[in-house]
Amino acid sequence: MKIKAYTLFTDSHKPFLVDYFLPTFPFCKDIDLTILYRPQHCKSASFETEGFRETTRDKVKGFIEGIESCGDGDIFMFIDVDIQFFGSFYTDIVHSIKDKDAVFQNDVFGGVNTGFFAVKNNKKVRSFFKTVLGNLDSFSQEQALANYLLNNSSQFPSIAIDWSFLPARYWTYGHIAAQPGKEPNTYRGSWTPGAEDFCVPSDIVIHHANWTAGVDNKIKLLEIVKDKRK
């Protein structure tokens, strides 16, 4: 079974594509990768700053374009460009989505992560993402809206997709951010420079460099995780 995968980059995120994503991507005959280039709406290239919602709108349009280009029941994946790979995801995805409509990276406090997911092309999945696109102005970004719809699926039966999380080897610093902090009733929170006292899974397949602010910090975090896997 073939997987059709999309990623998307803007000028600010080209270094991720060139230095991390493409050099580590597990190319094989069963994965077709499409790379989309879109305008730089978000000048700061930082999460939820001015222009960020327009970037997420481009992203969701990419989801829909990719899904609709698949045959009925075929697998579509979207993979954020700030990801590095440590192995093949093909077998995991095909196995985990067998009895589901969708599988998502677990963003822990962030719920499902819409930067690494796989779906089957079917009516409910198409309707789900069209609903995300149509209501994006009411939310800060597409991931928050997707989680709202999934967590309230009983209210929206026509788009109530059957989904599950991928295992923790599809890794993000969110797993560390959710750990208890030094002070009572606190959490470690997002990654900041100097915080290298964490472990990554021995069987890590991907590292998604979210849970930090800005391009420079993402690159630093990618390098730290790469060094931990040497």
PDB file of C-alpha atoms in Angstrom:
ATOM      1  CA  MET A   1       0.000   0.000   0.000  1.00  0.00           C
ATOM      2  CA  LYS A   2       1.325   3.415  -0.988  1.00  0.00           C
ATOM      3  CA  ILE A   3       1.391   6.402   1.339  1.00  0.00           C
ATOM      4  CA  LYS A   4       1.056   9.892  -0.119  1.00  0.00           C
ATOM      5  CA  ALA A   5       2.920  12.312   2.160  1.00  0.00           C
ATOM      6  CA  TYR A   6       2.961  16.116   2.068  1.00  0.00           C
ATOM      7  CA  THR A   7       5.175  18.632   3.802  1.00  0.00           C
ATOM      8  CA  LEU A   8       5.062  22.424   3.548  1.00  0.00           C
ATOM      9  CA  PHE A   9       7.690  25.102   4.052  1.00  0.00           C
ATOM     10  CA  THR A  10       8.068  28.874   3.923  1.00  0.00           C
ATOM     11  CA  ASP A  11      11.309  30.833   3.550  1.00  0.00           C
ATOM     12  CA  SER A  12      11.937  30.901   7.304  1.00  0.00           C
ATOM     13  CA  HIS A  13      11.605  27.118   7.515  1.00  0.00           C
ATOM     14  CA  LYS A  14      13.726  26.199   4.502  1.00  0.00           C
ATOM     15  CA  PRO A  15      16.716  25.335   6.771  1.00  0.00           C
ATOM     16  CA  PHE A  16      14.621  22.595   8.381  1.00  0.00           C
ATOM     17  CA  LEU A  17      13.788  21.117   4.989  1.00  0.00           C
ATOM     18  CA  VAL A  18      17.370  21.247   3.692  1.00  0.00           C
ATOM     19  CA  ASP A  19      19.341  20.345   6.834  1.00  0.00           C
ATOM     20  CA  TYR A  20      17.078  17.965   8.756  1.00  0.00           C
ATOM     21  CA  PHE A  21      13.941  16.791   6.953  1.00  0.00           C
ATOM     22  CA  LEU A  22      15.272  15.711   3.568  1.00  0.00           C
ATOM     23  CA  PRO A  23      18.644  14.299   4.715  1.00  0.00           C
ATOM     24  CA  THR A  24      16.908  11.963   7.178  1.00  0.00           C
ATOM     25  CA  PHE A  25      13.621  11.210   5.390  1.00  0.00           C
ATOM     26  CA  PRO A  26      13.131   7.416   4.965  1.00  0.00           C
ATOM     27  CA  PHE A  27      12.556   7.435   1.213  1.00  0.00           C
ATOM     28  CA  CYS A  28      11.165   4.204  -0.224  1.00  0.00           C
ATOM     29  CA  LYS A  29       9.068   3.058  -3.178  1.00  0.00           C
ATOM     30  CA  ASP A  30       5.905   2.964  -1.042  1.00  0.00           C
ATOM     31  CA  ILE A  31       6.023   6.615   0.082  1.00  0.00           C
ATOM     32  CA  ASP A  32       5.371   9.459  -2.371  1.00  0.00           C
ATOM     33  CA  LEU A  33       6.556  12.773  -0.918  1.00  0.00           C
ATOM     34  CA  THR A  34       5.219  16.128  -2.135  1.00  0.00           C
ATOM     35  CA  ILE A  35       6.874  19.347  -0.949  1.00  0.00           C
ATOM     36  CA  LEU A  36       4.743  22.501  -0.938  1.00  0.00           C
ATOM     37  CA  TYR A  37       6.220  26.016  -0.846  1.00  0.00           C
ATOM     38  CA  ARG A  38       3.997  28.803   0.486  1.00  0.00           C
ATOM     39  CA  PRO A  39       4.373  32.566   1.179  1.00  0.00           C
ATOM     40  CA  GLN A  40       5.826  33.828   4.460  1.00  0.00           C
ATOM     41  CA  HIS A  41       2.693  35.203   6.153  1.00  0.00           C
ATOM     42  CA  CYS A  42       4.228  35.033   9.637  1.00  0.00           C
ATOM     43  CA  LYS A  43       7.218  37.401   9.617  1.00  0.00           C
ATOM     44  CA  SER A  44       8.484  36.346  13.044  1.00  0.00           C
ATOM     45  CA  ALA A  45       8.126  32.629  12.161  1.00  0.00           C
ATOM     46  CA  SER A  46       7.005  32.082  15.767  1.00  0.00           C
ATOM     47  CA  PHE A  47       4.002  30.199  17.107  1.00  0.00           C
ATOM     48  CA  GLU A  48       0.731  32.152  17.241  1.00  0.00           C
ATOM     49  CA  THR A  49       2.245  35.504  16.261  1.00  0.00           C
ATOM     50  CA  GLU A  50       0.956  37.810  13.500  1.00  0.00           C
ATOM     51  CA  GLY A  51       0.388  35.883  10.276  1.00  0.00           C
ATOM     52  CA  PHE A  52       0.517  32.483  11.948  1.00  0.00           C
ATOM     53  CA  ARG A  53      -3.159  31.718  11.320  1.00  0.00           C
ATOM     54  CA  GLU A  54      -2.720  32.396   7.593  1.00  0.00           C
ATOM     55  CA  THR A  55       0.150  29.916   7.537  1.00  0.00           C
ATOM     56  CA  THR A  56      -2.062  27.331   9.228  1.00  0.00           C
ATOM     57  CA  ARG A  57      -4.752  28.073   6.637  1.00  0.00           C
ATOM     58  CA  ASP A  58      -2.268  27.208   3.886  1.00  0.00           C
ATOM     59  CA  LYS A  59      -1.431  24.076   5.832  1.00  0.00           C
ATOM     60  CA  VAL A  60      -5.047  22.913   6.106  1.00  0.00           C
ATOM     61  CA  LYS A  61      -5.589  23.600   2.412  1.00  0.00           C
ATOM     62  CA  GLY A  62      -2.598  21.324   1.854  1.00  0.00           C
ATOM     63  CA  PHE A  63      -4.240  18.623   3.974  1.00  0.00           C
ATOM     64  CA  ILE A  64      -7.381  18.764   1.853  1.00  0.00           C
ATOM     65  CA  GLU A  65      -5.500  18.886  -1.456  1.00  0.00           C
ATOM     66  CA  GLY A  66      -3.447  15.849  -0.497  1.00  0.00           C
ATOM     67  CA  ILE A  67      -6.374  13.819   0.813  1.00  0.00           C
ATOM     68  CA  GLU A  68      -8.488  14.513  -2.264  1.00  0.00           C
ATOM     69  CA  SER A  69      -5.619  13.452  -4.523  1.00  0.00           C
ATOM     70  CA  CYS A  70      -5.685   9.977  -2.967  1.00  0.00           C
ATOM     71  CA  GLY A  71      -7.835   7.079  -4.068  1.00  0.00           C
ATOM     72  CA  ASP A  72     -10.733   6.060  -1.837  1.00  0.00           C
ATOM     73  CA  GLY A  73      -9.358   4.447   1.319  1.00  0.00           C
ATOM     74  CA  ASP A  74      -5.738   5.309   0.482  1.00  0.00           C
ATOM     75  CA  ILE A  75      -3.415   6.748   3.130  1.00  0.00           C
ATOM     76  CA  PHE A  76      -2.434  10.423   3.242  1.00  0.00           C
ATOM     77  CA  MET A  77       0.132  11.832   5.672  1.00  0.00           C
ATOM     78  CA  PHE A  78       1.074  15.360   6.588  1.00  0.00           C
ATOM     79  CA  ILE A  79       4.518  15.840   8.090  1.00  0.00           C
ATOM     80  CA  ASP A  80       5.745  19.192   9.401  1.00  0.00           C
ATOM     81  CA  VAL A  81       9.081  20.306   8.019  1.00  0.00           C
ATOM     82  CA  ASP A  82      10.661  20.773  11.489  1.00  0.00           C
ATOM     83  CA  ILE A  83      10.962  17.005  11.877  1.00  0.00           C
ATOM     84  CA  GLN A  84      14.000  14.741  11.708  1.00  0.00           C
ATOM     85  CA  PHE A  85      13.774  10.987  11.198  1.00  0.00           C
ATOM     86  CA  PHE A  86      15.625   8.149  12.904  1.00  0.00           C
ATOM     87  CA  GLY A  87      13.964   5.265  11.096  1.00  0.00           C
ATOM     88  CA  SER A  88      11.128   4.258   8.803  1.00  0.00           C
ATOM     89  CA  PHE A  89       7.546   4.999   9.777  1.00  0.00           C
ATOM     90  CA  TYR A  90       5.923   3.094   6.906  1.00  0.00           C
ATOM     91  CA  THR A  91       5.140  -0.211   8.656  1.00  0.00           C
ATOM     92  CA  ASP A  92       3.979   1.494  11.855  1.00  0.00           C
ATOM     93  CA  ILE A  93       1.574   3.752   9.967  1.00  0.00           C
ATOM     94  CA  VAL A  94       0.076   1.018   7.788  1.00  0.00           C
ATOM     95  CA  HIS A  95      -0.419  -1.243  10.814  1.00  0.00           C
ATOM     96  CA  SER A  96      -1.769   1.399  13.211  1.00  0.00           C
ATOM     97  CA  ILE A  97      -4.278   2.910  10.779  1.00  0.00           C
ATOM     98  CA  LYS A  98      -5.628  -0.464   9.630  1.00  0.00           C
ATOM     99  CA  ASP A  99      -8.830  -0.210  11.675  1.00  0.00           C
ATOM    100  CA  LYS A 100      -8.863   3.591  12.098  1.00  0.00           C
ATOM    101  CA  ASP A 101      -9.634   6.665  10.056  1.00  0.00           C
ATOM    102  CA  ALA A 102      -6.657   8.562  11.460  1.00  0.00           C
ATOM    103  CA  VAL A 103      -3.578   8.306  13.675  1.00  0.00           C
ATOM    104  CA  PHE A 104      -1.791  11.313  15.191  1.00  0.00           C
ATOM    105  CA  GLN A 105       1.416  12.103  17.000  1.00  0.00           C
ATOM    106  CA  ASN A 106       0.700  12.572  20.700  1.00  0.00           C
ATOM    107  CA  ASP A 107       1.454  16.179  21.659  1.00  0.00           C
ATOM    108  CA  VAL A 108       0.623  15.389  25.317  1.00  0.00           C
ATOM    109  CA  PHE A 109      -0.799  18.666  26.722  1.00  0.00           C
ATOM    110  CA  GLY A 110      -1.328  19.731  23.107  1.00  0.00           C
ATOM    111  CA  GLY A 111      -3.583  16.740  22.342  1.00  0.00           C
ATOM    112  CA  VAL A 112      -3.336  15.411  18.801  1.00  0.00           C
ATOM    113  CA  ASN A 113      -0.520  16.929  16.794  1.00  0.00           C
ATOM    114  CA  THR A 114      -1.558  18.047  13.323  1.00  0.00           C
ATOM    115  CA  GLY A 115       2.094  18.253  12.276  1.00  0.00           C
ATOM    116  CA  PHE A 116       2.492  14.487  12.004  1.00  0.00           C
ATOM    117  CA  PHE A 117      -0.552  12.397  11.190  1.00  0.00           C
ATOM    118  CA  ALA A 118      -1.966   9.849   8.769  1.00  0.00           C
ATOM    119  CA  VAL A 119      -5.546   9.521   7.539  1.00  0.00           C
ATOM    120  CA  LYS A 120      -7.531   7.377   5.152  1.00  0.00           C
ATOM    121  CA  ASN A 121      -9.265   9.180   2.326  1.00  0.00           C
ATOM    122  CA  ASN A 122     -12.959   8.770   3.094  1.00  0.00           C
ATOM    123  CA  LYS A 123     -16.031  11.001   3.345  1.00  0.00           C
ATOM    124  CA  LYS A 124     -15.773  11.645   7.098  1.00  0.00           C
ATOM    125  CA  VAL A 125     -12.082  12.509   6.935  1.00  0.00           C
ATOM    126  CA  ARG A 126     -12.626  14.917   4.040  1.00  0.00           C
ATOM    127  CA  SER A 127     -15.562  16.530   5.855  1.00  0.00           C
ATOM    128  CA  PHE A 128     -13.528  16.780   9.076  1.00  0.00           C
ATOM    129  CA  PHE A 129     -10.724  18.789   7.496  1.00  0.00           C
ATOM    130  CA  LYS A 130     -13.119  20.950   5.478  1.00  0.00           C
ATOM    131  CA  THR A 131     -14.791  21.771   8.798  1.00  0.00           C
ATOM    132  CA  VAL A 132     -11.392  22.711  10.226  1.00  0.00           C
ATOM    133  CA  LEU A 133     -10.741  25.025   7.280  1.00  0.00           C
ATOM    134  CA  GLY A 134     -14.180  26.607   7.455  1.00  0.00           C
ATOM    135  CA  ASN A 135     -13.933  27.417  11.170  1.00  0.00           C
ATOM    136  CA  LEU A 136     -10.275  28.372  11.440  1.00  0.00           C
ATOM    137  CA  ASP A 137     -10.980  32.050  12.145  1.00  0.00           C
ATOM    138  CA  SER A 138     -12.623  31.073  15.438  1.00  0.00           C
ATOM    139  CA  PHE A 139      -9.469  29.399  16.789  1.00  0.00           C
ATOM    140  CA  SER A 140      -5.841  30.385  17.249  1.00  0.00           C
ATOM    141  CA  GLN A 141      -4.570  27.601  14.979  1.00  0.00           C
ATOM    142  CA  GLU A 142      -5.648  24.386  13.268  1.00  0.00           C
ATOM    143  CA  GLN A 143      -4.406  22.004  15.967  1.00  0.00           C
ATOM    144  CA  ALA A 144      -6.573  23.612  18.652  1.00  0.00           C
ATOM    145  CA  LEU A 145      -9.607  23.369  16.379  1.00  0.00           C
ATOM    146  CA  ALA A 146      -8.902  19.766  15.401  1.00  0.00           C
ATOM    147  CA  ASN A 147      -8.653  18.806  19.070  1.00  0.00           C
ATOM    148  CA  TYR A 148     -11.897  20.622  19.862  1.00  0.00           C
ATOM    149  CA  LEU A 149     -13.737  18.704  17.153  1.00  0.00           C
ATOM    150  CA  LEU A 150     -12.243  15.353  18.166  1.00  0.00           C
ATOM    151  CA  ASN A 151     -12.934  15.897  21.866  1.00  0.00           C
ATOM    152  CA  ASN A 152     -16.541  16.872  21.156  1.00  0.00           C
ATOM    153  CA  SER A 153     -17.195  14.333  18.421  1.00  0.00           C
ATOM    154  CA  SER A 154     -20.560  13.298  19.875  1.00  0.00           C
ATOM    155  CA  GLN A 155     -21.847  16.754  18.913  1.00  0.00           C
ATOM    156  CA  PHE A 156     -20.603  16.378  15.325  1.00  0.00           C
ATOM    157  CA  PRO A 157     -21.468  12.806  14.221  1.00  0.00           C
ATOM    158  CA  SER A 158     -21.041  13.493  10.508  1.00  0.00           C
ATOM    159  CA  ILE A 159     -17.328  14.230  11.051  1.00  0.00           C
ATOM    160  CA  ALA A 160     -16.717  11.918  14.036  1.00  0.00           C
ATOM    161  CA  ILE A 161     -13.642  10.075  12.773  1.00  0.00           C
ATOM    162  CA  ASP A 162     -12.211   7.013  14.531  1.00  0.00           C
ATOM    163  CA  TRP A 163      -8.655   7.885  15.585  1.00  0.00           C
ATOM    164  CA  SER A 164      -5.822   6.973  17.926  1.00  0.00           C
ATOM    165  CA  PHE A 165      -2.419   8.240  19.067  1.00  0.00           C
ATOM    166  CA  LEU A 166       0.845   6.971  17.681  1.00  0.00           C
ATOM    167  CA  PRO A 167       3.288   5.589  20.275  1.00  0.00           C
ATOM    168  CA  ALA A 168       5.838   7.745  22.090  1.00  0.00           C
ATOM    169  CA  ARG A 169       8.621   6.801  19.661  1.00  0.00           C
ATOM    170  CA  TYR A 170       6.973   9.449  17.465  1.00  0.00           C
ATOM    171  CA  TRP A 171       8.520  11.907  19.847  1.00  0.00           C
ATOM    172  CA  THR A 172       8.178  15.539  20.794  1.00  0.00           C
ATOM    173  CA  TYR A 173       9.596  17.502  23.722  1.00  0.00           C
ATOM    174  CA  GLY A 174       5.975  17.719  24.848  1.00  0.00           C
ATOM    175  CA  HIS A 175       6.585  14.440  26.693  1.00  0.00           C
ATOM    176  CA  ILE A 176       9.203  16.258  28.785  1.00  0.00           C
ATOM    177  CA  ALA A 177       7.213  19.486  29.052  1.00  0.00           C
ATOM    178  CA  ALA A 178       4.430  17.552  30.789  1.00  0.00           C
ATOM    179  CA  GLN A 179       6.727  16.236  33.522  1.00  0.00           C
ATOM    180  CA  PRO A 180       6.548  17.798  37.026  1.00  0.00           C
ATOM    181  CA  GLY A 181       8.596  20.958  37.513  1.00  0.00           C
ATOM    182  CA  LYS A 182      10.880  21.850  40.400  1.00  0.00           C
ATOM    183  CA  GLU A 183       8.176  23.773  42.218  1.00  0.00           C
ATOM    184  CA  PRO A 184       4.975  22.135  43.522  1.00  0.00           C
ATOM    185  CA  ASN A 185       2.076  21.961  41.066  1.00  0.00           C
ATOM    186  CA  THR A 186       4.215  23.068  38.118  1.00  0.00           C
ATOM    187  CA  TYR A 187       5.411  21.441  34.920  1.00  0.00           C
ATOM    188  CA  ARG A 188       8.723  21.653  33.088  1.00  0.00           C
ATOM    189  CA  GLY A 189       7.075  23.383  30.152  1.00  0.00           C
ATOM    190  CA  SER A 190       8.529  24.322  26.777  1.00  0.00           C
ATOM    191  CA  TRP A 191      12.187  23.812  25.928  1.00  0.00           C
ATOM    192  CA  THR A 192      14.579  26.726  26.479  1.00  0.00           C
ATOM    193  CA  PRO A 193      18.317  26.880  25.749  1.00  0.00           C
ATOM    194  CA  GLY A 194      20.422  25.093  28.343  1.00  0.00           C
ATOM    195  CA  ALA A 195      17.798  22.480  29.189  1.00  0.00           C
ATOM    196  CA  GLU A 196      19.578  19.289  28.136  1.00  0.00           C
ATOM    197  CA  ASP A 197      18.705  17.070  31.117  1.00  0.00           C
ATOM    198  CA  PHE A 198      16.207  14.878  29.301  1.00  0.00           C
ATOM    199  CA  CYS A 199      16.159  11.508  27.577  1.00  0.00           C
ATOM    200  CA  VAL A 200      14.703  10.472  24.250  1.00  0.00           C
ATOM    201  CA  PRO A 201      13.223   7.028  23.527  1.00  0.00           C
ATOM    202  CA  SER A 202      15.760   4.363  22.554  1.00  0.00           C
ATOM    203  CA  ASP A 203      13.436   3.387  19.690  1.00  0.00           C
ATOM    204  CA  ILE A 204      12.708   6.955  18.528  1.00  0.00           C
ATOM    205  CA  VAL A 205      11.434   7.134  14.939  1.00  0.00           C
ATOM    206  CA  ILE A 206      10.904  10.883  14.570  1.00  0.00           C
ATOM    207  CA  HIS A 207      11.634  14.027  16.526  1.00  0.00           C
ATOM    208  CA  HIS A 208       9.234  16.917  15.958  1.00  0.00           C
ATOM    209  CA  ALA A 209      10.862  20.168  17.093  1.00  0.00           C
ATOM    210  CA  ASN A 210       7.853  21.870  18.611  1.00  0.00           C
ATOM    211  CA  TRP A 211       7.462  22.895  22.265  1.00  0.00           C
ATOM    212  CA  THR A 212      10.006  25.689  21.855  1.00  0.00           C
ATOM    213  CA  ALA A 213       9.816  29.234  20.491  1.00  0.00           C
ATOM    214  CA  GLY A 214      11.432  30.434  17.280  1.00  0.00           C
ATOM    215  CA  VAL A 215      13.518  29.006  14.465  1.00  0.00           C
ATOM    216  CA  ASP A 216      16.855  29.279  16.291  1.00  0.00           C
ATOM    217  CA  ASN A 217      15.608  27.331  19.299  1.00  0.00           C
ATOM    218  CA  LYS A 218      14.088  24.660  17.066  1.00  0.00           C
ATOM    219  CA  ILE A 219      17.458  24.152  15.392  1.00  0.00           C
ATOM    220  CA  LYS A 220      19.228  23.944  18.761  1.00  0.00           C
ATOM    221  CA  LEU A 221      16.721  21.366  19.962  1.00  0.00           C
ATOM    222  CA  LEU A 222      17.062  19.297  16.773  1.00  0.00           C
ATOM    223  CA  GLU A 223      20.838  19.245  17.255  1.00  0.00           C
ATOM    224  CA  ILE A 224      20.595  18.218  20.909  1.00  0.00           C
ATOM    225  CA  VAL A 225      18.235  15.347  20.105  1.00  0.00           C
ATOM    226  CA  LYS A 226      20.448  14.260  17.182  1.00  0.00           C
ATOM    227  CA  ASP A 227      23.465  14.209  19.502  1.00  0.00           C
ATOM    228  CA  LYS A 228      21.566  12.158  22.076  1.00  0.00           C
ATOM    229  CA  ARG A 229      20.889   9.520  19.403  1.00  0.00           C
ATOM    230  CA  LYS A 230      24.521   9.170  18.256  1.00  0.00           C
TER     231      LYS A 230
END
